[in-house]
Amino acid sequence: MDNFENYIKAGKIASEVREYARTQDHTGRTLSEICNDVENEIIKKGGEPAFPVNVSLNDIAAHYTAVPNDPTVVKNTDVLKIDVGVHIDGYIADTAVTVSFDSKYQDLIDIAQRALDEAIGIARSNTRVSDIGRIIEKTITKYGCKPIQNLSGHSLERYTIHAGQSIPNIWTIGHSFNLSVNNVYAIEPFVTTKDGQGIVYEGKVKNIFGIASRKRTKDQRADEFLEYLWNKFKTLPFALRWVVKDYEEKEALSLLETLLKKKNVHAYPILVEGSNRIVVQAEHTIIPQESNTITITK
Ligand code: MN
Ligand code: MN
């Protein structure tokens, strides 16, 4: 596998940065500070962020990243999911951890981690993904909690985070496939409490964007902006925080609005638990082998 070294390197950085984020006391910090800090760590270690660091609080399961100068402050009662992506030349490692400064959530956090460990324990080439979904669901429900049914892990390819194949967090009848040797997959159970719906819905907030089409817009400024975005991010997601280094914020927002309207750029809405219950997440990126699996983000 030609690109194995890049995956191992991306995985090592992602893992170190995740642990860096996990072991800090984020209480009293703003989400801007945390995002910038974590992304700077990635760059310091020689990687590039594969997507804006996700800092999703409480009932937000995923896809929140700080806006420029985001004033949201982390409280000692919050549950914070930190989802980190690192790429080396487009080869991506994706990993997440949940932190809380209130010990009453620790059991929930441990359950997500255990579900992930159990899933990785059976993952190798030819493992049916329905078996992975089954073991994740079983582990979570055994402790009286619920998996989020409509969030899943995914295959990864160069410069593509969601490369088309889903790794379910529940057992489902019907379509399944087997893991392939030397393909790359993220496994990421999301867990909520038993009074949660176990389903997420799209929220109104959209802070993460990606290029959908490079078709010209007939608006010269918008075309230049699109070219700038392509040169910087290719098919990878980006945040307004990253753009305001080169563009004035008001101008960037207006150009982004134009590109969204013309469907050159799409936005990823935040995903919120249906009964507004706490959601926790754990995630690793793996490369299945014949008789075991390599966890590149261990
Ligand atoms: Mn992730
Ligand atoms: Mn992922």
GROMACS .gro file of C-alpha atoms and ligand atoms in nm:
model
  300
    1MET     CA    1   0.000   0.000   0.000
    2ASP     CA    2   0.179   0.309  -0.131
    3ASN     CA    3   0.023   0.558   0.098
    4PHE     CA    4   0.042   0.359   0.413
    5GLU     CA    5   0.314   0.578   0.558
    6ASN     CA    6   0.107   0.891   0.512
    7TYR     CA    7  -0.187   0.727   0.687
    8ILE     CA    8   0.033   0.616   0.977
    9LYS     CA    9   0.178   0.965   1.008
   10ALA     CA   10  -0.164   1.135   0.991
   11GLY     CA   11  -0.295   0.886   1.247
   12LYS     CA   12  -0.011   0.948   1.489
   13ILE     CA   13  -0.061   1.326   1.475
   14ALA     CA   14  -0.439   1.292   1.509
   15SER     CA   15  -0.396   1.067   1.809
   16GLU     CA   16  -0.148   1.299   1.982
   17VAL     CA   17  -0.364   1.602   1.918
   18ARG     CA   18  -0.677   1.421   2.041
   19GLU     CA   19  -0.497   1.330   2.365
   20TYR     CA   20  -0.373   1.687   2.396
   21ALA     CA   21  -0.734   1.806   2.367
   22ARG     CA   22  -0.867   1.535   2.597
   23THR     CA   23  -0.635   1.609   2.886
   24GLN     CA   24  -0.690   1.984   2.903
   25ASP     CA   25  -0.934   2.166   3.127
   26HIS     CA   26  -1.149   2.349   2.874
   27THR     CA   27  -1.374   2.506   3.137
   28GLY     CA   28  -1.397   2.882   3.084
   29ARG     CA   29  -1.241   2.870   2.738
   30THR     CA   30  -1.427   2.983   2.428
   31LEU     CA   31  -1.491   2.742   2.143
   32SER     CA   32  -1.280   2.971   1.920
   33GLU     CA   33  -0.982   2.933   2.151
   34ILE     CA   34  -1.021   2.556   2.159
   35CYS     CA   35  -1.057   2.519   1.780
   36ASN     CA   36  -0.761   2.744   1.706
   37ASP     CA   37  -0.549   2.575   1.970
   38VAL     CA   38  -0.624   2.222   1.848
   39GLU     CA   39  -0.574   2.313   1.481
   40ASN     CA   40  -0.245   2.486   1.563
   41GLU     CA   41  -0.126   2.167   1.734
   42ILE     CA   42  -0.200   1.971   1.416
   43ILE     CA   43   0.004   2.215   1.209
   44LYS     CA   44   0.289   2.228   1.463
   45LYS     CA   45   0.320   1.852   1.438
   46GLY     CA   46   0.346   1.865   1.059
   47GLY     CA   47  -0.011   1.775   0.963
   48GLU     CA   48  -0.296   1.972   0.815
   49PRO     CA   49  -0.652   1.981   0.948
   50ALA     CA   50  -0.866   1.755   0.726
   51PHE     CA   51  -1.174   1.946   0.842
   52PRO     CA   52  -1.243   2.222   1.095
   53VAL     CA   53  -1.216   2.075   1.444
   54ASN     CA   54  -1.567   1.988   1.558
   55VAL     CA   55  -1.649   2.109   1.910
   56SER     CA   56  -2.006   1.992   1.957
   57LEU     CA   57  -2.163   2.059   2.298
   58ASN     CA   58  -2.426   1.854   2.483
   59ASP     CA   59  -2.724   1.767   2.259
   60ILE     CA   60  -2.533   1.868   1.944
   61ALA     CA   61  -2.394   1.538   1.822
   62ALA     CA   62  -2.170   1.667   1.544
   63HIS     CA   63  -2.075   1.933   1.289
   64TYR     CA   64  -2.035   2.235   1.515
   65THR     CA   65  -1.716   2.432   1.466
   66ALA     CA   66  -1.641   2.778   1.604
   67VAL     CA   67  -1.731   3.085   1.398
   68PRO     CA   68  -1.465   3.361   1.395
   69ASN     CA   69  -1.431   3.489   1.754
   70ASP     CA   70  -1.700   3.245   1.871
   71PRO     CA   71  -1.788   3.365   2.222
   72THR     CA   72  -1.942   3.037   2.344
   73VAL     CA   73  -1.772   2.948   2.673
   74VAL     CA   74  -1.739   2.589   2.793
   75LYS     CA   75  -1.903   2.540   3.134
   76ASN     CA   76  -1.809   2.279   3.391
   77THR     CA   77  -2.148   2.114   3.334
   78ASP     CA   78  -2.099   2.074   2.957
   79VAL     CA   79  -2.027   1.761   2.760
   80LEU     CA   80  -1.787   1.842   2.476
   81LYS     CA   81  -1.710   1.622   2.176
   82ILE     CA   82  -1.382   1.707   2.010
   83ASP     CA   83  -1.354   1.555   1.663
   84VAL     CA   84  -1.016   1.591   1.496
   85GLY     CA   85  -0.917   1.525   1.136
   86VAL     CA   86  -0.559   1.531   1.012
   87HIS     CA   87  -0.436   1.481   0.659
   88ILE     CA   88  -0.095   1.431   0.508
   89ASP     CA   89  -0.109   1.496   0.133
   90GLY     CA   90  -0.480   1.412   0.138
   91TYR     CA   91  -0.452   1.091   0.341
   92ILE     CA   92  -0.689   1.140   0.632
   93ALA     CA   93  -0.706   1.020   0.992
   94ASP     CA   94  -1.032   1.093   1.176
   95THR     CA   95  -1.066   1.054   1.554
   96ALA     CA   96  -1.285   1.189   1.832
   97VAL     CA   97  -1.315   1.196   2.206
   98THR     CA   98  -1.574   1.327   2.451
   99VAL     CA   99  -1.477   1.524   2.758
  100SER     CA  100  -1.682   1.644   3.051
  101PHE     CA  101  -1.587   1.819   3.370
  102ASP     CA  102  -1.889   1.679   3.554
  103SER     CA  103  -1.822   1.321   3.662
  104LYS     CA  104  -2.188   1.222   3.620
  105TYR     CA  105  -2.131   1.187   3.245
  106GLN     CA  106  -1.825   0.965   3.274
  107ASP     CA  107  -2.024   0.640   3.247
  108LEU     CA  108  -2.181   0.756   2.921
  109ILE     CA  109  -1.840   0.853   2.785
  110ASP     CA  110  -1.696   0.515   2.884
  111ILE     CA  111  -1.982   0.331   2.710
  112ALA     CA  112  -1.907   0.500   2.376
  113GLN     CA  113  -1.540   0.411   2.416
  114ARG     CA  114  -1.626   0.051   2.503
  115ALA     CA  115  -1.857   0.020   2.201
  116LEU     CA  116  -1.575   0.148   1.980
  117ASP     CA  117  -1.323  -0.094   2.133
  118GLU     CA  118  -1.561  -0.390   2.087
  119ALA     CA  119  -1.620  -0.294   1.724
  120ILE     CA  120  -1.249  -0.263   1.650
  121GLY     CA  121  -1.199  -0.598   1.824
  122ILE     CA  122  -1.396  -0.780   1.553
  123ALA     CA  123  -1.288  -0.560   1.261
  124ARG     CA  124  -1.058  -0.721   1.004
  125SER     CA  125  -1.077  -0.788   0.635
  126ASN     CA  126  -1.409  -0.958   0.550
  127THR     CA  127  -1.587  -0.854   0.871
  128ARG     CA  128  -1.949  -0.782   0.782
  129VAL     CA  129  -2.033  -0.424   0.871
  130SER     CA  130  -2.372  -0.539   0.998
  131ASP     CA  131  -2.179  -0.733   1.264
  132ILE     CA  132  -1.999  -0.413   1.359
  133GLY     CA  133  -2.334  -0.233   1.388
  134ARG     CA  134  -2.470  -0.520   1.594
  135ILE     CA  135  -2.182  -0.524   1.844
  136ILE     CA  136  -2.194  -0.144   1.883
  137GLU     CA  137  -2.569  -0.149   1.947
  138LYS     CA  138  -2.545  -0.446   2.185
  139THR     CA  139  -2.268  -0.287   2.389
  140ILE     CA  140  -2.458   0.040   2.422
  141THR     CA  141  -2.800  -0.106   2.501
  142LYS     CA  142  -2.648  -0.351   2.753
  143TYR     CA  143  -2.574  -0.045   2.968
  144GLY     CA  144  -2.924   0.095   2.926
  145CYS     CA  145  -2.827   0.363   2.672
  146LYS     CA  146  -2.916   0.426   2.308
  147PRO     CA  147  -2.699   0.446   1.996
  148ILE     CA  148  -2.773   0.730   1.753
  149GLN     CA  149  -2.928   0.532   1.468
  150ASN     CA  150  -2.877   0.778   1.188
  151LEU     CA  151  -2.510   0.855   1.243
  152SER     CA  152  -2.248   0.615   1.118
  153GLY     CA  153  -1.883   0.558   1.051
  154HIS     CA  154  -1.755   0.572   0.695
  155SER     CA  155  -1.493   0.471   0.446
  156LEU     CA  156  -1.219   0.726   0.374
  157GLU     CA  157  -1.030   0.798   0.056
  158ARG     CA  158  -0.771   1.050  -0.044
  159TYR     CA  159  -0.914   1.402   0.009
  160THR     CA  160  -1.254   1.243   0.081
  161ILE     CA  161  -1.380   1.202   0.435
  162HIS     CA  162  -1.709   1.027   0.357
  163ALA     CA  163  -1.612   0.804   0.068
  164GLY     CA  164  -1.944   0.632   0.015
  165GLN     CA  165  -1.957   0.333   0.249
  166SER     CA  166  -2.125   0.360   0.590
  167ILE     CA  167  -2.037   0.166   0.905
  168PRO     CA  168  -2.363   0.153   1.102
  169ASN     CA  169  -2.398   0.198   1.477
  170ILE     CA  170  -2.698  -0.035   1.491
  171TRP     CA  171  -2.786  -0.374   1.350
  172THR     CA  172  -2.996  -0.339   1.036
  173ILE     CA  173  -3.155  -0.593   0.805
  174GLY     CA  174  -3.061  -0.578   0.441
  175HIS     CA  175  -2.772  -0.416   0.267
  176SER     CA  176  -2.435  -0.492   0.416
  177PHE     CA  177  -2.082  -0.534   0.287
  178ASN     CA  178  -1.754  -0.666   0.415
  179LEU     CA  179  -1.453  -0.460   0.518
  180SER     CA  180  -1.170  -0.482   0.264
  181VAL     CA  181  -0.808  -0.533   0.348
  182ASN     CA  182  -0.607  -0.209   0.332
  183ASN     CA  183  -0.914   0.010   0.285
  184VAL     CA  184  -0.952   0.287   0.543
  185TYR     CA  185  -1.257   0.325   0.767
  186ALA     CA  186  -1.367   0.542   1.056
  187ILE     CA  187  -1.577   0.375   1.324
  188GLU     CA  188  -1.766   0.620   1.543
  189PRO     CA  189  -2.040   0.520   1.784
  190PHE     CA  190  -2.258   0.802   1.918
  191VAL     CA  191  -2.446   0.735   2.241
  192THR     CA  192  -2.736   0.906   2.415
  193THR     CA  193  -2.933   0.833   2.731
  194LYS     CA  194  -3.233   0.600   2.732
  195ASP     CA  195  -3.479   0.891   2.733
  196GLY     CA  196  -3.319   1.026   2.416
  197GLN     CA  197  -3.471   0.959   2.073
  198GLY     CA  198  -3.155   0.801   1.940
  199ILE     CA  199  -3.196   1.007   1.622
  200VAL     CA  200  -3.037   1.335   1.521
  201TYR     CA  201  -3.197   1.611   1.315
  202GLU     CA  202  -3.038   1.893   1.121
  203GLY     CA  203  -3.022   2.219   1.316
  204LYS     CA  204  -3.028   2.573   1.177
  205VAL     CA  205  -2.661   2.649   1.241
  206LYS     CA  206  -2.424   2.580   0.949
  207ASN     CA  207  -2.059   2.660   1.020
  208ILE     CA  208  -1.887   2.400   0.803
  209PHE     CA  209  -1.874   2.420   0.424
  210GLY     CA  210  -1.740   2.226   0.130
  211ILE     CA  211  -1.702   2.279  -0.244
  212ALA     CA  212  -1.977   2.103  -0.437
  213SER     CA  213  -1.900   2.225  -0.789
  214ARG     CA  214  -1.629   2.429  -0.962
  215LYS     CA  215  -1.865   2.546  -1.236
  216ARG     CA  216  -1.819   2.915  -1.312
  217THR     CA  217  -2.074   3.150  -1.157
  218LYS     CA  218  -2.052   3.443  -1.404
  219ASP     CA  219  -1.961   3.659  -1.103
  220GLN     CA  220  -1.591   3.735  -1.122
  221ARG     CA  221  -1.538   3.796  -0.749
  222ALA     CA  222  -1.724   3.476  -0.662
  223ASP     CA  223  -1.522   3.280  -0.919
  224GLU     CA  224  -1.197   3.410  -0.773
  225PHE     CA  225  -1.314   3.315  -0.425
  226LEU     CA  226  -1.411   2.969  -0.547
  227GLU     CA  227  -1.065   2.926  -0.700
  228TYR     CA  228  -0.908   3.037  -0.372
  229LEU     CA  229  -1.119   2.783  -0.179
  230TRP     CA  230  -1.029   2.507  -0.424
  231ASN     CA  231  -0.656   2.579  -0.401
  232LYS     CA  232  -0.670   2.574  -0.022
  233PHE     CA  233  -0.919   2.299   0.063
  234LYS     CA  234  -0.992   2.092  -0.251
  235THR     CA  235  -1.282   1.862  -0.160
  236LEU     CA  236  -1.220   1.891   0.215
  237PRO     CA  237  -1.454   2.085   0.446
  238PHE     CA  238  -1.360   2.433   0.565
  239ALA     CA  239  -1.476   2.698   0.812
  240LEU     CA  240  -1.519   3.072   0.786
  241ARG     CA  241  -1.247   3.099   1.055
  242TRP     CA  242  -0.998   2.970   0.799
  243VAL     CA  243  -1.105   3.213   0.527
  244VAL     CA  244  -1.093   3.533   0.732
  245LYS     CA  245  -0.714   3.505   0.741
  246ASP     CA  246  -0.717   3.610   0.374
  247TYR     CA  247  -1.055   3.782   0.329
  248GLU     CA  248  -1.232   4.045   0.529
  249GLU     CA  249  -1.510   3.869   0.720
  250LYS     CA  250  -1.801   4.063   0.574
  251GLU     CA  251  -1.673   4.010   0.220
  252ALA     CA  252  -1.606   3.640   0.281
  253LEU     CA  253  -1.960   3.594   0.415
  254SER     CA  254  -2.114   3.765   0.115
  255LEU     CA  255  -1.906   3.564  -0.134
  256LEU     CA  256  -1.986   3.245   0.055
  257GLU     CA  257  -2.357   3.337   0.037
  258THR     CA  258  -2.330   3.374  -0.341
  259LEU     CA  259  -2.155   3.038  -0.379
  260LEU     CA  260  -2.412   2.869  -0.153
  261LYS     CA  261  -2.697   3.012  -0.360
  262LYS     CA  262  -2.536   2.892  -0.684
  263LYS     CA  263  -2.474   2.552  -0.523
  264ASN     CA  264  -2.098   2.573  -0.579
  265VAL     CA  265  -2.060   2.533  -0.203
  266HIS     CA  266  -2.273   2.329   0.033
  267ALA     CA  267  -2.309   2.375   0.408
  268TYR     CA  268  -2.316   2.104   0.674
  269PRO     CA  269  -2.580   2.179   0.937
  270ILE     CA  270  -2.523   2.085   1.299
  271LEU     CA  271  -2.686   1.757   1.402
  272VAL     CA  272  -2.898   1.771   1.717
  273GLU     CA  273  -3.040   1.489   1.930
  274GLY     CA  274  -3.417   1.456   1.877
  275SER     CA  275  -3.511   1.491   2.244
  276ASN     CA  276  -3.224   1.729   2.316
  277ARG     CA  277  -3.046   1.471   2.529
  278ILE     CA  278  -2.670   1.459   2.582
  279VAL     CA  279  -2.475   1.281   2.308
  280VAL     CA  280  -2.126   1.137   2.343
  281GLN     CA  281  -1.895   1.004   2.071
  282ALA     CA  282  -1.577   0.803   2.032
  283GLU     CA  283  -1.396   0.750   1.703
  284HIS     CA  284  -1.092   0.583   1.553
  285THR     CA  285  -0.966   0.530   1.199
  286ILE     CA  286  -0.870   0.174   1.111
  287ILE     CA  287  -0.707  -0.019   0.826
  288PRO     CA  288  -0.824  -0.382   0.832
  289GLN     CA  289  -0.570  -0.660   0.773
  290GLU     CA  290  -0.623  -1.035   0.720
  291SER     CA  291  -0.613  -1.132   1.086
  292ASN     CA  292  -0.641  -0.807   1.279
  293THR     CA  293  -0.678  -0.435   1.222
  294ILE     CA  294  -0.440  -0.143   1.242
  295THR     CA  295  -0.586   0.144   1.441
  296ILE     CA  296  -0.394   0.439   1.300
  297THR     CA  297  -0.533   0.682   1.560
  298LYS     CA  298  -0.472   0.460   1.865
  299MN      MN  299  -1.464   1.249   1.309
  300MN      MN  300  -1.571   1.037   1.102
   0.00000   0.00000   0.00000
